[in-house]
Coordinates of C-alpha atoms in Angstrom, one line a residue:
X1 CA -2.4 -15.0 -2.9
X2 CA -0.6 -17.8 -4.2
X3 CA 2.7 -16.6 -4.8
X4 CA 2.4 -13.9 -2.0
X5 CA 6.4 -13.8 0.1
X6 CA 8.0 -11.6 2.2
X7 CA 5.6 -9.5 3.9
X8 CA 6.2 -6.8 6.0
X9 CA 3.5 -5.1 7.8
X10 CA 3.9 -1.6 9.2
X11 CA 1.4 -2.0 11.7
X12 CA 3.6 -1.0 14.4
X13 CA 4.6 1.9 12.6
X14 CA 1.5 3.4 12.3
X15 CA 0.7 3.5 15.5
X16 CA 3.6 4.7 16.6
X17 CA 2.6 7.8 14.3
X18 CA -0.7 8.0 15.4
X19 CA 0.4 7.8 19.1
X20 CA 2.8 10.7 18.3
X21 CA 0.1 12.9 16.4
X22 CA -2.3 11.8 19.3
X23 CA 0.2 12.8 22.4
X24 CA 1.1 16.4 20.6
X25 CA 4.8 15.2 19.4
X26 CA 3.8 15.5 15.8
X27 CA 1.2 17.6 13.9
X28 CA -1.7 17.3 11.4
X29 CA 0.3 18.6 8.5
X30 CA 3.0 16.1 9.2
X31 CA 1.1 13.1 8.6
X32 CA -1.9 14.5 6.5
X33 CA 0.6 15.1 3.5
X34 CA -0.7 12.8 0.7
X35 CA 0.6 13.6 -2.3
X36 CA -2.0 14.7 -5.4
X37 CA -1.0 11.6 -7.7
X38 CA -1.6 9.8 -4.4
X39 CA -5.3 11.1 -3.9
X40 CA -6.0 10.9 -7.5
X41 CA -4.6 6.9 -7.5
X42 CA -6.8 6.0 -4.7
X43 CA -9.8 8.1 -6.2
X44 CA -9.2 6.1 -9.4
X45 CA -7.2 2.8 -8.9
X46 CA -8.1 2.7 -5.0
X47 CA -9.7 0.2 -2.8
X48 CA -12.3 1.4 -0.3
X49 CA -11.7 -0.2 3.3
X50 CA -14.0 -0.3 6.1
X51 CA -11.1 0.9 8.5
X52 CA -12.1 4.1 9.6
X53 CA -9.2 7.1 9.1
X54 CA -7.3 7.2 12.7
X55 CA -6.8 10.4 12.0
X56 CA -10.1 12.3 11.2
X57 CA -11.9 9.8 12.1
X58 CA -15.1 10.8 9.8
X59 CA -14.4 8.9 6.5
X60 CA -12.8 5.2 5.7
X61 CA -9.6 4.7 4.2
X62 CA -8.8 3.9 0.8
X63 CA -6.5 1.0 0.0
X64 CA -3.7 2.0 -3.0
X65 CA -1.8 -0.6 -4.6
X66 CA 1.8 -0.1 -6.2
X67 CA 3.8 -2.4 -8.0
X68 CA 8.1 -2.2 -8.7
X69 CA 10.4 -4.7 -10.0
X70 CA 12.6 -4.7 -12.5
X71 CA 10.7 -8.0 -14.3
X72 CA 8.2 -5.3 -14.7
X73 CA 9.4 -3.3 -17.1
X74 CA 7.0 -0.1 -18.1
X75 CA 4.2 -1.3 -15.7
X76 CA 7.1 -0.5 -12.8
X77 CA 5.3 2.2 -10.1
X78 CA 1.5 1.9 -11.4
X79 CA -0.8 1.8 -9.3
X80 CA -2.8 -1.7 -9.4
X81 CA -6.2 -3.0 -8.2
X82 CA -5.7 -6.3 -6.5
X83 CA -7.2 -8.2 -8.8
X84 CA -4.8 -7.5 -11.3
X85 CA -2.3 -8.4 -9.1
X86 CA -3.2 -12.6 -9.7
X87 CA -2.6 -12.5 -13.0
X88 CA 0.9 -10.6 -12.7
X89 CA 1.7 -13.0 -10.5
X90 CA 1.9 -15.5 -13.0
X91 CA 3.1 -13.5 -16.0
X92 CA 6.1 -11.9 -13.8
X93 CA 9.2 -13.8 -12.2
X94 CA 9.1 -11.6 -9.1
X95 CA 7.6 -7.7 -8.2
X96 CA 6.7 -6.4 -5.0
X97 CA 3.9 -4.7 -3.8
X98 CA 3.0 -2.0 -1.7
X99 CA -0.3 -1.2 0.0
X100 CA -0.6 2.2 1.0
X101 CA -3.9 3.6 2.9
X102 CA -5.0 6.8 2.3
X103 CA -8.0 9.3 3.7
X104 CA -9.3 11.2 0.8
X105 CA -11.0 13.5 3.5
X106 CA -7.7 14.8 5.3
X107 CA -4.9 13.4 3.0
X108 CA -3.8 11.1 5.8
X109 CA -1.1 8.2 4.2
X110 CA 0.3 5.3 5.6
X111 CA 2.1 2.2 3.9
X112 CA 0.6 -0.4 5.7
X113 CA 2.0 -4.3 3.9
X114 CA 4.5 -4.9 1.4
X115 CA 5.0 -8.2 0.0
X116 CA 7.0 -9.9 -3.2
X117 CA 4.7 -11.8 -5.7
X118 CA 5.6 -13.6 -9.5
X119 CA 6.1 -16.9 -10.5
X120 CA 10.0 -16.3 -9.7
X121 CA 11.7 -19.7 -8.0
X122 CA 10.3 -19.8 -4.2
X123 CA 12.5 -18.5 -1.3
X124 CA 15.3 -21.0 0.3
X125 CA 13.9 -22.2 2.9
X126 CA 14.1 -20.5 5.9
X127 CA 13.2 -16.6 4.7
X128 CA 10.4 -15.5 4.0

C-alpha cells in the first residue's frame, strides 16, 4: 500500500509459540483462546487465507484487520477489510494497523504484521 510504514512482523513470535505448544511447554487452551468478538470479526469482517491453522492443522486461517489512532476518531478499534484500508489511507493523517490470524475451527489467534498508514508527513529518513 502506498502509504504503508513501520511494519513489524511477528513472524518469529509465532513460531516461537508454536514450537512451545509443539515441544509440550505450553498447552492447547493457552494459545487456542480467541476471544468471541474476535471469532465473530473474522466470521464477518475477516479475510480467508490459504495458510493452513499450525495448530489444528484441518482448517485455513482467517485474516482480521484492526485499525487505532487517534486521527480516527469513532472508527478507532473496528475491525476493517483491507480494502477499506486504501481509502483511509488517504482520508486519515496516520492510524496503524493490526493483522491478526485466527482459526475459526480451534480458536487459535496470532497477531501476525502491524504497520502505520494515512496521508500523515512520511518518516525522517532513516526509520521506518
Amino acid at each position: 500500500m502506498w502509504s504503508q510504514r513501520r511494519v513489524v512482523d511477528y513472524g518469529l513470535a509465532k513460531r516461537a509459540v508454536v514450537r512451545s505448544l509443539r515441544a509440550g511447554r505450553s498447552s492447547r487452551g493457552d494459545v487456542c483462546d480467541a476471544q468471541p468478538y474476535l471469532l465473530r470479526a473474522a466470521r464477518y469482517f475477516g479475510e480467508p487465507t490459504e495458510r493452513l491453522c499450525p495448530v489444528c492443522e484441518r482448517e485455513n486461517v482467517t485474516n482480521v484487520t484492526y485499525v487505532y489512532g487517534d486521527s480516527l476518531g469513532r472508527h478507532a478499534g473496528e475491525a476493517k477489510v483491507a480494502s477499506e484500508l486504501i481509502a483511509m489511507a488517504h482520508d486519515y493523517d496516520e492510524f496503524r494497523v493490526y493483522v491478526v490470524e485466527v482459526c475459526q475451527g480451534c480458536s487459535w489467534n496470532h497477531l501476525t504484521v502491524s504497520y502505520v498508514l494515512g496521508n500523515g508527513p512520511p518518516d525522517p529518513a532513516g526509520q521506518a
